[in-house]
């Protein structure tokens, strides 16, 4: 089978570098200008006409998150005209050096942001059709949204319209579909 062509490796390296630069720039701006960043984020919400935002928290080592990822992609296809979507890559639910399943992805617990970015890159390979961001190494988003091992939310105008139950057994993208259909009708 052989190694991939050098051009493919350069492209992958470029994407990883680009994501890392965006994260670093975002962190620096957040530290230097927290009020301005908050105003910009709120202004972005106003520009979208207060469309619902669907948040999908998960990681590649969570089997139910990965198994239902195609359902989430269909939600994006069906409702991208009325809602925005975002995947937040959080800490690994079943890291290979922790509580791991047999035949699961071999991803170790993230020791630094670079590890988390590399793991998120595996999810990007599945073409999520929406932005993917990574949680901080302090797992701030995961803790604020009680998202581990995976969870779905719909937020609109600063209010939580839908708070999915915590996975793995209660992680259900079809519940999001029902809420979006109700909002659209």
Short mmCIF file of C-alpha atoms in Angstrom, two decimals:
data_model
loop_
_atom_site.label_atom_id
_atom_site.label_comp_id
_atom_site.label_asym_id
_atom_site.label_seq_id
_atom_site.Cartn_x
_atom_site.Cartn_y
_atom_site.Cartn_z
CA UNK A 1 0.00 0.00 0.00
CA UNK A 2 2.86 2.41 0.71
CA UNK A 3 3.04 5.83 2.26
CA UNK A 4 0.81 8.68 1.08
CA UNK A 5 2.29 11.11 -1.40
CA UNK A 6 4.35 14.00 0.03
CA UNK A 7 1.72 16.46 -1.23
CA UNK A 8 -0.94 14.79 0.90
CA UNK A 9 1.26 15.01 3.98
CA UNK A 10 1.93 18.68 3.30
CA UNK A 11 -1.80 19.34 2.90
CA UNK A 12 -2.54 17.57 6.21
CA UNK A 13 0.25 19.45 7.94
CA UNK A 14 -1.04 22.74 6.51
CA UNK A 15 -4.58 22.08 7.80
CA UNK A 16 -3.27 21.16 11.25
CA UNK A 17 -1.05 24.25 11.31
CA UNK A 18 -3.93 26.47 10.18
CA UNK A 19 -6.21 25.15 12.94
CA UNK A 20 -3.45 25.59 15.54
CA UNK A 21 -2.83 29.20 14.44
CA UNK A 22 -6.55 30.01 14.62
CA UNK A 23 -6.75 28.57 18.14
CA UNK A 24 -3.66 30.46 19.30
CA UNK A 25 -4.85 33.76 17.79
CA UNK A 26 -8.28 33.26 19.36
CA UNK A 27 -6.78 32.55 22.77
CA UNK A 28 -4.49 35.59 22.59
CA UNK A 29 -7.38 37.84 21.57
CA UNK A 30 -9.55 36.41 24.34
CA UNK A 31 -6.84 37.13 26.91
CA UNK A 32 -5.99 40.62 25.64
CA UNK A 33 -9.49 41.82 24.73
CA UNK A 34 -12.11 39.70 26.55
CA UNK A 35 -14.88 42.33 26.36
CA UNK A 36 -14.33 42.98 22.66
CA UNK A 37 -14.33 39.24 21.86
CA UNK A 38 -17.60 38.82 23.79
CA UNK A 39 -19.17 41.73 21.85
CA UNK A 40 -18.01 40.21 18.54
CA UNK A 41 -19.48 36.81 19.40
CA UNK A 42 -22.79 38.41 20.38
CA UNK A 43 -22.76 40.48 17.18
CA UNK A 44 -22.24 37.32 15.13
CA UNK A 45 -25.42 35.94 16.69
CA UNK A 46 -27.31 39.07 15.70
CA UNK A 47 -26.08 38.81 12.10
CA UNK A 48 -27.52 35.31 11.75
CA UNK A 49 -31.00 36.66 12.52
CA UNK A 50 -31.01 34.81 15.85
CA UNK A 51 -31.06 31.43 14.18
CA UNK A 52 -30.95 28.43 16.49
CA UNK A 53 -27.48 27.05 17.16
CA UNK A 54 -27.18 23.27 17.48
CA UNK A 55 -24.24 22.23 19.65
CA UNK A 56 -22.91 18.68 19.39
CA UNK A 57 -20.39 17.72 22.09
CA UNK A 58 -18.36 14.52 21.66
CA UNK A 59 -15.11 12.74 20.82
CA UNK A 60 -13.93 10.03 18.46
CA UNK A 61 -13.57 7.42 21.21
CA UNK A 62 -17.23 7.64 22.17
CA UNK A 63 -18.93 4.88 20.14
CA UNK A 64 -22.45 6.34 20.26
CA UNK A 65 -21.20 9.77 19.13
CA UNK A 66 -19.39 8.26 16.16
CA UNK A 67 -22.16 5.76 15.35
CA UNK A 68 -24.76 8.56 15.20
CA UNK A 69 -22.51 11.10 13.49
CA UNK A 70 -24.12 10.44 10.09
CA UNK A 71 -27.52 11.25 11.64
CA UNK A 72 -26.09 14.57 12.79
CA UNK A 73 -24.74 15.24 9.29
CA UNK A 74 -28.24 14.62 7.88
CA UNK A 75 -29.61 17.18 10.35
CA UNK A 76 -27.15 19.69 8.94
CA UNK A 77 -28.19 18.87 5.37
CA UNK A 78 -31.89 19.14 6.22
CA UNK A 79 -31.85 22.22 8.46
CA UNK A 80 -28.82 24.36 7.49
CA UNK A 81 -31.20 26.93 5.98
CA UNK A 82 -32.80 27.63 9.37
CA UNK A 83 -30.12 26.72 11.96
CA UNK A 84 -26.39 26.85 12.53
CA UNK A 85 -24.40 23.85 13.70
CA UNK A 86 -21.21 23.46 15.70
CA UNK A 87 -19.31 20.40 16.93
CA UNK A 88 -17.29 20.84 20.10
CA UNK A 89 -14.56 18.21 20.39
CA UNK A 90 -14.16 17.41 24.08
CA UNK A 91 -11.94 15.11 26.12
CA UNK A 92 -11.88 11.47 25.05
CA UNK A 93 -14.62 9.37 26.61
CA UNK A 94 -12.75 6.10 26.14
CA UNK A 95 -9.11 6.93 25.56
CA UNK A 96 -6.79 4.01 24.79
CA UNK A 97 -4.77 4.74 27.95
CA UNK A 98 -7.91 4.98 30.10
CA UNK A 99 -11.26 3.22 30.11
CA UNK A 100 -11.02 1.88 26.56
CA UNK A 101 -13.20 -0.46 24.51
CA UNK A 102 -11.79 -3.19 22.32
CA UNK A 103 -11.76 -2.33 18.61
CA UNK A 104 -12.17 1.37 19.37
CA UNK A 105 -10.08 4.19 17.95
CA UNK A 106 -6.57 4.32 19.41
CA UNK A 107 -6.50 7.84 20.85
CA UNK A 108 -4.73 8.50 24.14
CA UNK A 109 -5.85 11.03 26.73
CA UNK A 110 -4.94 14.50 25.51
CA UNK A 111 -1.86 15.84 27.27
CA UNK A 112 -1.94 19.20 25.50
CA UNK A 113 -3.94 21.20 23.00
CA UNK A 114 -1.93 19.74 20.11
CA UNK A 115 -3.13 16.22 21.07
CA UNK A 116 -6.73 17.42 21.12
CA UNK A 117 -6.31 19.12 17.73
CA UNK A 118 -4.90 15.92 16.24
CA UNK A 119 -7.86 13.93 17.57
CA UNK A 120 -10.30 16.51 16.19
CA UNK A 121 -8.57 16.19 12.84
CA UNK A 122 -9.76 12.56 12.72
CA UNK A 123 -13.32 13.83 13.06
CA UNK A 124 -12.73 16.41 10.32
CA UNK A 125 -11.84 13.52 8.02
CA UNK A 126 -15.51 12.46 8.27
CA UNK A 127 -16.57 15.78 6.64
CA UNK A 128 -18.90 17.08 9.33
CA UNK A 129 -20.33 19.88 7.09
CA UNK A 130 -20.08 22.36 9.98
CA UNK A 131 -17.35 24.00 12.03
CA UNK A 132 -15.52 21.85 14.57
CA UNK A 133 -13.88 23.51 17.54
CA UNK A 134 -11.96 21.97 20.41
CA UNK A 135 -12.61 22.44 24.10
CA UNK A 136 -9.91 23.92 26.30
CA UNK A 137 -7.53 21.61 28.12
CA UNK A 138 -9.39 22.61 31.29
CA UNK A 139 -12.54 21.21 29.63
CA UNK A 140 -14.47 24.43 30.24
CA UNK A 141 -17.21 23.80 27.65
CA UNK A 142 -17.64 20.21 28.68
CA UNK A 143 -18.06 21.21 32.32
CA UNK A 144 -20.36 24.16 31.65
CA UNK A 145 -22.66 22.07 29.47
CA UNK A 146 -22.25 18.76 31.38
CA UNK A 147 -21.30 17.30 28.01
CA UNK A 148 -19.17 14.23 28.80
CA UNK A 149 -19.35 11.70 27.14
CA UNK A 150 -21.57 13.43 24.55
CA UNK A 151 -24.56 15.73 24.48
CA UNK A 152 -26.72 17.83 22.16
CA UNK A 153 -28.11 21.33 22.75
CA UNK A 154 -30.12 23.88 20.79
CA UNK A 155 -29.56 27.49 21.81
CA UNK A 156 -31.38 30.54 20.49
CA UNK A 157 -31.11 34.16 21.62
CA UNK A 158 -29.09 33.12 24.65
CA UNK A 159 -31.68 30.61 25.84
CA UNK A 160 -31.45 26.84 25.86
CA UNK A 161 -34.33 25.54 23.75
CA UNK A 162 -33.30 21.92 23.97
CA UNK A 163 -30.96 20.15 26.35
CA UNK A 164 -30.42 16.58 25.29
CA UNK A 165 -29.88 13.93 27.87
CA UNK A 166 -26.34 12.82 28.54
CA UNK A 167 -24.98 9.98 26.42
CA UNK A 168 -24.29 7.33 25.60
CA UNK A 169 -27.75 5.77 25.83
CA UNK A 170 -29.70 9.04 25.78
CA UNK A 171 -27.73 10.77 23.00
CA UNK A 172 -30.38 11.19 20.31
CA UNK A 173 -29.97 13.41 17.21
CA UNK A 174 -33.54 12.57 16.18
CA UNK A 175 -34.83 14.57 19.16
CA UNK A 176 -32.99 17.57 17.71
CA UNK A 177 -34.73 16.92 14.40
CA UNK A 178 -38.14 17.05 16.10
CA UNK A 179 -37.32 20.37 17.81
CA UNK A 180 -36.01 21.92 14.57
CA UNK A 181 -39.06 20.73 12.66
CA UNK A 182 -41.31 22.33 15.28
CA UNK A 183 -39.34 25.59 15.06
CA UNK A 184 -39.56 25.55 11.27
CA UNK A 185 -43.32 24.96 11.10
#
